[in-house]
Amino acid sequence: MIWLALLMAQAAPDAAVVSRGARVFAESCAVGYCHGNAGAANRAPRLAGRSFDRDYLLRVTRDGLPNSGMPGWKERLGDTQIQAVVAYVMTLAANTVAAVPSAASGELPVPKAAVFTGPAEARRGKGLFFDATREVRCATCHHLEGWGVPVGPNLAAAPGASIAALRNPATASVQTARTGSGETFPALLVDRPGGGLRVYDLHSPPPVLRSFGAGEATLGAGSWKHAAVTAGYTDAELASVLAYLRWLGSR
Amino acid sequence: MSPYRGCFLALAAAVVLPAQDGATSENWPHYGGTYRSWRYSALDQVNGSNVKRLIPVWSFQTGDYEGGLQATPIVVDAVLYLSTSRGRVFAIDAATGAELWRYHYQLPRDFSSFYGPWNRGLAVGGGRVFLGTLDNYAVALDQKTGRELWRVNAEDARQCGCNITGAPLIVGDKVIVGVTGGDSAHRGYITAFHVATGRQVWRFWTIPGPGEPGHETWQGDSWKFGGGSSWMTGSYDPELKLVYWSVGNPAADFYGDARKGNNLYTDSVVALDEATGKLRWYHQQIPHDVWDFDTAYENVLLDLPVRGRPRKLLLNVNKGGITFVVDRTTGEFVSAWPIVKHLNWITGVTETGQLAGRNEPEIGKPKLLCPSIGGGRSWNHGAFSPRTGWFYTTALEWCQEVAAQKEEPVEGQVFFGGSFQMKHPPGEPAYSHLDAYEPVTGKRQWSYRSKYPLLASVLATAGDLVFTGDPEGNFFALDARSGGKLWSFQTGSGLRGSPIAYAVKGRQYIATPSGWGSALAGLSVQLWPEAEGFRPGSALFVFALPEESR
């Protein structure tokens, strides 16, 4: 009868843990358009009255669910909190909507954002790299740590030797595209599907991925300067960005 | 237009009738029908005397049913263009339903988003078809072949926690696109891209930055993460050269203590110079919103007399259940009127357009507020008929128990500041209605009642018909003058999209998306548990009179 004991142990989790989980749920999972109070359903699916595998819930809560609205919580919640909230969600299987707290306590702890472990200047650099208050920022064309648009090279792999090199690196891969209508623009070749041409148009940020059929555009020698798109950053700011890139590259 | 002129002249003696330039005819060229967003067709082949004989002539299954089918189809020169939740685009022979081409946008494999997945429609013009994507790209396709011509990223969706679900709007050589993100730690914007090249022409930030007028209406750094999404589609006045766009709620939705101030330009209609994107005027409906009552919906452009004086007006229904009418030349307040009975977040709107008696959510203490976050109406659009002179809109009588909570922003993450539980209104079960209103005074002309929330857009036609649908799959026609039901058809899945009318070779068609889904479809389950069993779908149904009876 060991299996029964195990089952009962699972069916009756520590009340304090469940209560902690209920609070995490109210503050993080029931909010807004998500799962609703006590998992009553909303934009996110109903959790009340359904049975879940505990390991599945743990995995989805930690890592999120690709191709859905469910984010991973491992960077916002500690593992104890995740364990607790999963324990609570397991209790919703019996549809205990009326028995659980229906509102948050109003004292949401400050969320645990992704912890940045690098030096202060690198942290500043990261902020500048992704600075959403700038219409043109490094991340408009470069991708790092899961954010940004991967048009230009991976800067962490080759951070550049100096601020000057960051501001105005060699851009030999940028060519000049000429279209059938005589339009020319600086272009970064992506591929040549079916004899056509796909290029990033670097005329002005943000870059545009443009597709041309066979014979609609040609590529020739280019003379594009990166300096125009870094003009919004001071040397001191680029020094911080460089520190961030070097720190990333060294990890 | 000539077949209708005589009829208008006859009526003109009795009523002052508005100009007709908001009407569509053979084509349905823009999201809102025309730039005026009337969702009114001048076609009258189908009318009260024969609507009972409407039959389905073709249907089209998209195969992409997650999130339902929420689009407005576009029709240009007998070709119908349709988009689906996850970025499929179809060009379809509008007379036969034959597929002419298809395009399937490939989302990144691991893509996930708090918003969506859904898509409300396309823009067609300049030989191109324009699509917004869930990962925040604007995409241009060749109108003849569906081949992709360009795509440009408005902002990395993972960083901003925003995406594009609304239909773009083409104005001249620009295609204008809004983004979601009003419930994320994000700063909203409206962007114009060049139709031919995809290059950015201008961007209007919906929250002013340091040094700009209005920045002082945000406390500290709250402007950086203050929401202000632009998730629906704007309107355009070619004479004034103004683009009208609605800006949604500030974030965090329910918790406002960290963003003290009026929070411009959230919950405002903004009028932008089409060439530069510069702000010409704004009208803020809800200063310092703490209810998530977006001013996000359609801007209906009407030329009507007010107290005997002809005015160029703009009508906008907001999520709080209030209709605001302003002068669209200046933004001056004209009138405001409610579309719902159960409304307790304010006691009213003053003669000058100010909110009176604000009833705000409290931290940690649940409070019954009406309407619910689902809105006194959802985004699904109303319609205006110049023949009746009335505006037709759906409305939702539902409430919620809401509690605010203190919350710190994390860039691109959900930033809500509270939770809620749907509730029935005091004294009666939740329900929905479709009403006809005199647009300036809000005087109600008739009301059609529905058990379940009406979440499909309204179509008005010169046949004096009003079309919409319900969550149970019924697509139906009402008499535009009396509200009486004249015809109904079971499409097999609930309606959440926008019906249109068009004509090919002299035959009038009525088309409606059918396919239940969306945030409010999920939310409805809290009040109507059986709604969880409402089947999803994604099909277009097209109706016409039988050939022999025309």
XYZ file of N, CA and C in Angstrom, chain B residues 49-190:
426
model
N -36.884 43.576 -48.006
C -37.922 42.827 -48.715
C -37.439 41.450 -49.177
N -36.099 41.268 -49.255
C -35.617 39.987 -49.796
C -34.556 39.288 -48.946
N -34.189 39.879 -47.818
C -33.078 39.322 -47.037
C -33.355 37.884 -46.593
N -34.634 37.552 -46.470
C -34.996 36.180 -46.065
C -34.534 35.149 -47.085
N -34.271 35.606 -48.307
C -33.864 34.664 -49.355
C -32.344 34.532 -49.471
N -31.596 35.222 -48.593
C -30.132 35.107 -48.628
C -29.714 33.646 -48.461
N -28.763 33.220 -49.295
C -28.235 31.849 -49.174
C -26.701 31.906 -49.164
N -26.068 30.922 -48.519
C -24.610 30.865 -48.616
C -24.208 30.471 -50.028
N -23.249 31.207 -50.608
C -22.819 30.883 -51.972
C -21.427 30.265 -51.995
N -20.606 30.572 -51.010
C -19.347 29.837 -50.833
C -18.843 30.072 -49.422
N -17.964 29.166 -48.983
C -17.290 29.393 -47.709
C -15.836 29.023 -47.893
N -15.023 29.515 -46.990
C -13.577 29.318 -47.124
C -13.012 28.949 -45.766
N -12.388 27.780 -45.674
C -11.781 27.332 -44.422
C -10.306 27.689 -44.425
N -9.860 28.409 -43.389
C -8.454 28.827 -43.386
C -7.545 27.780 -42.772
N -8.093 26.898 -41.910
C -7.266 25.892 -41.248
C -6.497 26.422 -40.060
N -6.631 27.703 -39.753
C -5.853 28.330 -38.677
C -6.849 28.880 -37.661
N -7.271 28.038 -36.728
C -8.414 28.427 -35.900
C -8.075 28.852 -34.481
N -6.809 28.748 -34.061
C -6.484 29.176 -32.705
C -6.713 30.686 -32.585
N -7.504 31.079 -31.580
C -7.812 32.504 -31.441
C -8.977 32.955 -32.307
N -9.592 32.014 -33.034
C -10.750 32.363 -33.849
C -10.363 33.128 -35.102
N -11.379 33.625 -35.804
C -11.140 34.427 -37.017
C -11.685 35.829 -36.750
N -10.782 36.783 -36.551
C -11.179 38.109 -36.071
C -11.024 39.198 -37.127
N -10.703 38.808 -38.338
C -10.330 39.788 -39.353
C -11.527 40.502 -39.968
N -11.236 41.630 -40.613
C -12.118 42.254 -41.583
C -11.545 41.909 -42.955
N -12.305 41.210 -43.810
C -11.782 40.965 -45.159
C -11.702 42.282 -45.940
N -10.789 42.343 -46.890
C -10.688 43.480 -47.807
C -11.094 42.965 -49.182
N -11.861 43.759 -49.936
C -12.190 43.380 -51.308
C -11.784 44.504 -52.248
N -10.961 44.157 -53.230
C -10.574 45.110 -54.274
C -10.704 44.410 -55.621
N -11.529 44.950 -56.492
C -11.689 44.445 -57.857
C -11.925 42.939 -57.901
N -12.927 42.511 -57.165
C -13.396 41.113 -57.198
C -12.418 40.121 -56.581
N -11.405 40.613 -55.860
C -10.527 39.714 -55.110
C -10.668 40.043 -53.633
N -10.875 39.004 -52.834
C -11.026 39.176 -51.389
C -9.731 38.731 -50.699
N -9.251 39.568 -49.777
C -8.011 39.301 -49.057
C -8.351 39.057 -47.586
N -7.832 37.949 -47.051
C -8.201 37.539 -45.699
C -6.950 37.142 -44.920
N -6.863 37.588 -43.657
C -5.737 37.186 -42.802
C -6.254 36.380 -41.626
N -5.396 35.502 -41.091
C -5.780 34.654 -39.957
C -4.885 34.943 -38.759
N -5.221 34.295 -37.649
C -4.571 34.572 -36.370
C -3.052 34.550 -36.440
N -2.511 33.514 -37.043
C -1.064 33.344 -37.006
C -0.402 33.717 -38.325
N -1.003 34.697 -39.000
C -0.313 35.300 -40.131
C -0.397 34.551 -41.445
N -1.502 33.861 -41.680
C -1.735 33.355 -43.031
C -2.530 34.407 -43.789
N -2.200 34.588 -45.048
C -2.915 35.542 -45.887
C -3.398 34.797 -47.124
N -4.670 35.021 -47.461
C -5.240 34.382 -48.642
C -5.824 35.446 -49.574
N -5.580 35.267 -50.866
C -6.293 36.031 -51.895
C -7.285 35.068 -52.519
N -8.557 35.487 -52.561
C -9.639 34.577 -52.928
C -10.507 35.246 -53.994
N -10.916 34.486 -54.988
C -11.871 34.994 -55.973
C -13.173 35.323 -55.229
N -13.550 36.593 -55.224
C -14.651 37.035 -54.366
C -16.010 36.535 -54.846
N -16.096 36.044 -56.095
C -17.374 35.520 -56.602
C -17.501 34.017 -56.380
N -16.369 33.303 -56.423
C -16.436 31.834 -56.391
C -15.840 31.209 -55.141
N -14.966 31.926 -54.441
C -14.288 31.339 -53.282
C -13.028 30.582 -53.650
N -12.634 30.613 -54.925
C -11.409 29.906 -55.336
C -10.179 30.636 -54.794
N -9.233 29.855 -54.268
C -8.007 30.464 -53.747
C -7.100 30.875 -54.904
N -6.640 32.128 -54.885
C -5.769 32.628 -55.947
C -4.302 32.518 -55.539
N -4.001 32.868 -54.298
C -2.661 32.622 -53.745
C -2.753 32.618 -52.235
N -1.700 32.116 -51.608
C -1.629 32.138 -50.152
C -0.214 32.471 -49.707
N -0.135 33.061 -48.529
C 1.162 33.383 -47.938
C 1.082 32.951 -46.487
N 2.152 32.342 -45.992
C 2.154 31.876 -44.609
C 3.369 32.469 -43.919
N 3.143 33.398 -43.024
C 4.258 34.005 -42.284
C 4.799 32.986 -41.287
N 6.104 32.808 -41.283
C 6.721 31.841 -40.370
C 7.169 32.560 -39.101
N 6.504 32.264 -37.997
C 6.937 32.824 -36.719
C 8.174 32.061 -36.248
N 9.030 32.712 -35.466
C 10.149 31.969 -34.897
C 9.624 30.752 -34.136
N 10.383 29.662 -34.191
C 9.917 28.393 -33.646
C 9.497 28.494 -32.171
N 10.277 29.232 -31.385
C 10.021 29.274 -29.943
C 9.218 30.512 -29.557
N 8.511 31.098 -30.526
C 7.843 32.361 -30.236
C 6.690 32.199 -29.254
N 6.645 33.073 -28.259
C 5.475 33.119 -27.393
C 5.168 34.574 -27.086
N 3.905 34.863 -26.879
C 3.507 36.232 -26.615
C 2.315 36.251 -25.678
N 2.346 37.224 -24.803
C 1.240 37.419 -23.882
C -0.014 37.849 -24.646
N 0.177 38.534 -25.772
C -0.962 38.994 -26.580
C -1.198 38.007 -27.715
N -2.423 37.889 -28.126
C -2.710 37.043 -29.268
C -2.781 35.582 -28.877
N -2.720 34.677 -29.865
C -2.499 34.986 -31.262
C -3.805 35.355 -31.977
N -3.808 36.520 -32.549
C -4.897 36.868 -33.469
C -4.472 37.994 -34.375
N -5.273 38.182 -35.405
C -4.972 39.225 -36.379
C -6.293 39.796 -36.862
N -6.380 41.121 -36.889
C -7.664 41.763 -37.214
C -7.772 42.217 -38.651
N -6.713 42.063 -39.445
C -6.913 42.359 -40.859
C -5.709 42.948 -41.557
N -5.927 43.205 -42.847
C -4.888 43.626 -43.777
C -5.170 45.020 -44.283
N -4.178 45.585 -44.963
C -4.403 46.778 -45.777
C -3.963 46.434 -47.191
N -4.684 46.933 -48.187
C -4.354 46.661 -49.582
C -4.272 47.983 -50.330
N -3.148 48.201 -51.032
C -2.983 49.425 -51.815
C -1.584 49.494 -52.385
N -1.426 50.326 -53.426
C -0.110 50.482 -54.043
C 0.421 49.175 -54.607
N -0.493 48.284 -55.013
C -0.058 47.000 -55.573
C 0.442 46.031 -54.517
N 0.164 46.348 -53.257
C 0.693 45.524 -52.168
C -0.389 45.176 -51.153
N -0.146 44.087 -50.446
C -0.990 43.677 -49.327
C -0.126 43.743 -48.080
N -0.611 44.414 -47.043
C 0.192 44.625 -45.843
C -0.384 43.857 -44.662
N 0.544 43.216 -43.919
C 0.201 42.374 -42.781
C 1.062 42.772 -41.596
N 0.472 42.819 -40.408
C 1.266 42.952 -39.190
C 1.407 41.583 -38.564
N 2.523 41.319 -37.877
C 2.744 39.962 -37.366
C 2.855 39.938 -35.844
N 2.710 38.740 -35.295
C 2.745 38.561 -33.847
C 4.131 38.853 -33.278
N 5.180 38.723 -34.109
C 6.507 39.089 -33.612
C 6.893 40.493 -34.063
N 5.873 41.288 -34.364
C 6.059 42.741 -34.497
C 6.713 43.188 -35.790
N 6.466 42.466 -36.868
C 6.933 42.906 -38.181
C 5.764 43.463 -38.986
N 6.074 44.452 -39.831
C 5.161 44.846 -40.896
C 5.687 44.176 -42.158
N 4.767 43.561 -42.919
C 5.162 42.777 -44.085
C 4.383 43.269 -45.295
N 5.080 43.416 -46.430
C 4.432 43.794 -47.686
C 4.493 42.631 -48.653
N 3.331 42.295 -49.248
C 3.254 41.218 -50.234
C 2.832 41.799 -51.578
N 3.236 41.140 -52.645
C 2.785 41.533 -53.970
C 1.298 41.187 -54.091
N 0.492 42.180 -54.450
C -0.956 41.981 -54.470
C -1.379 40.923 -55.493
N -0.613 40.765 -56.555
C -0.979 39.815 -57.623
C -0.575 38.380 -57.280
N 0.564 38.222 -56.594
C 1.126 36.876 -56.424
C 1.242 36.421 -54.976
N 1.218 37.368 -54.036
C 1.427 37.003 -52.641
C 2.895 36.861 -52.269
N 3.778 37.142 -53.212
C 5.213 37.046 -52.921
C 5.617 38.159 -51.942
N 6.457 37.799 -50.971
C 6.888 38.814 -49.997
C 7.847 39.799 -50.663
N 7.594 41.109 -50.434
C 8.447 42.144 -51.010
C 9.370 42.751 -49.954
N 8.835 42.978 -48.777
C 9.691 43.459 -47.683
C 9.061 43.153 -46.349
N 9.903 43.151 -45.326
C 9.419 43.066 -43.949
C 10.344 43.892 -43.076
N 9.744 44.543 -42.095
C 10.552 45.390 -41.210
C 10.043 45.232 -39.782
N 10.976 45.175 -38.861
C 10.650 44.977 -37.452
C 10.384 46.331 -36.782
N 9.226 46.470 -36.152
C 8.898 47.715 -35.465
C 9.688 47.839 -34.157
N 9.918 46.731 -33.498
C 10.715 46.656 -32.269
C 10.744 45.172 -31.900
N 11.840 44.726 -31.304
C 11.929 43.314 -30.951
C 10.793 42.944 -29.985
N 9.978 41.998 -30.402
C 8.793 41.631 -29.613
C 9.161 41.070 -28.248
N 10.318 40.413 -28.152
C 10.716 39.843 -26.860
C 11.082 40.945 -25.878
N 11.652 42.037 -26.410
C 12.031 43.131 -25.522
C 10.821 43.975 -25.126
N 9.951 44.281 -26.095
C 8.865 45.219 -25.805
C 7.633 44.522 -25.231
N 7.532 43.193 -25.382
C 6.304 42.528 -24.955
C 5.117 43.069 -25.725
N 5.340 43.388 -26.997
C 4.250 43.951 -27.813
C 4.255 43.267 -29.166
N 3.202 43.422 -29.917
C 3.153 42.867 -31.269
C 2.067 43.570 -32.081
N 1.915 43.137 -33.309
C 0.941 43.799 -34.189
C -0.206 42.835 -34.463
N -1.394 43.208 -34.028
C -2.580 42.397 -34.314
C -3.600 43.194 -35.124
N -3.463 44.511 -35.156
C -4.401 45.367 -35.865
C -4.080 45.429 -37.353
N -5.057 45.850 -38.135
C -4.843 46.027 -39.570
C -4.087 47.327 -39.807
N -3.132 47.331 -40.726
C -2.463 48.589 -41.085
C -3.427 49.520 -41.823
N -3.027 50.788 -41.932
C -3.821 51.787 -42.663
C -2.899 52.444 -43.689
N -3.315 52.417 -44.964
C -2.503 53.047 -46.008
C -2.976 54.471 -46.213
N -2.047 55.421 -46.124
C -2.347 56.819 -46.415
C -1.273 57.307 -47.376
N -1.655 57.580 -48.616
C -0.693 58.018 -49.630
C 0.374 56.958 -49.833
N 1.649 57.371 -49.711
C 2.743 56.413 -49.934
C 3.216 55.786 -48.632
N 2.376 55.886 -47.582
C 2.777 55.331 -46.285
C 1.796 54.260 -45.817
N 2.318 53.300 -45.076
C 1.465 52.323 -44.418
C 1.691 52.493 -42.919
N 0.595 52.742 -42.197
C 0.691 53.120 -40.786
C 0.243 51.941 -39.929
N 1.043 51.670 -38.897
C 0.864 50.451 -38.111
C 0.890 50.780 -36.618
N -0.040 50.190 -35.864
C -0.035 50.327 -34.414
C 0.485 49.053 -33.767
N 0.725 49.104 -32.462
C 1.189 47.917 -31.739
C 0.359 47.705 -30.474
N 0.353 46.464 -29.991
C -0.241 46.159 -28.692
C 0.783 46.524 -27.613
N 0.537 46.137 -26.387
C 1.532 46.364 -25.339
C 1.029 47.225 -24.201
N -0.265 47.493 -24.171
C -0.810 48.345 -23.121
C -0.816 47.710 -21.745
N -0.650 46.395 -21.704
C -0.621 45.709 -20.416
C 0.785 45.201 -20.121
N 1.765 45.739 -20.825
C 3.165 45.362 -20.617
C 3.941 46.594 -20.152
N 5.102 46.334 -19.561
C 6.022 47.433 -19.251
C 6.688 47.823 -20.566
N 6.118 48.819 -21.213
C 6.444 49.138 -22.611
C 5.955 50.554 -22.876
N 6.562 51.246 -23.853
C 6.131 52.580 -24.238
C 5.637 52.518 -25.681
N 4.386 52.886 -25.877
C 3.727 52.671 -27.170
C 4.115 53.662 -28.244
N 3.739 53.342 -29.475
C 4.017 54.210 -30.620
C 3.148 53.826 -31.804
N 3.111 54.727 -32.774
C 2.444 54.489 -34.050
C 3.498 54.770 -35.108
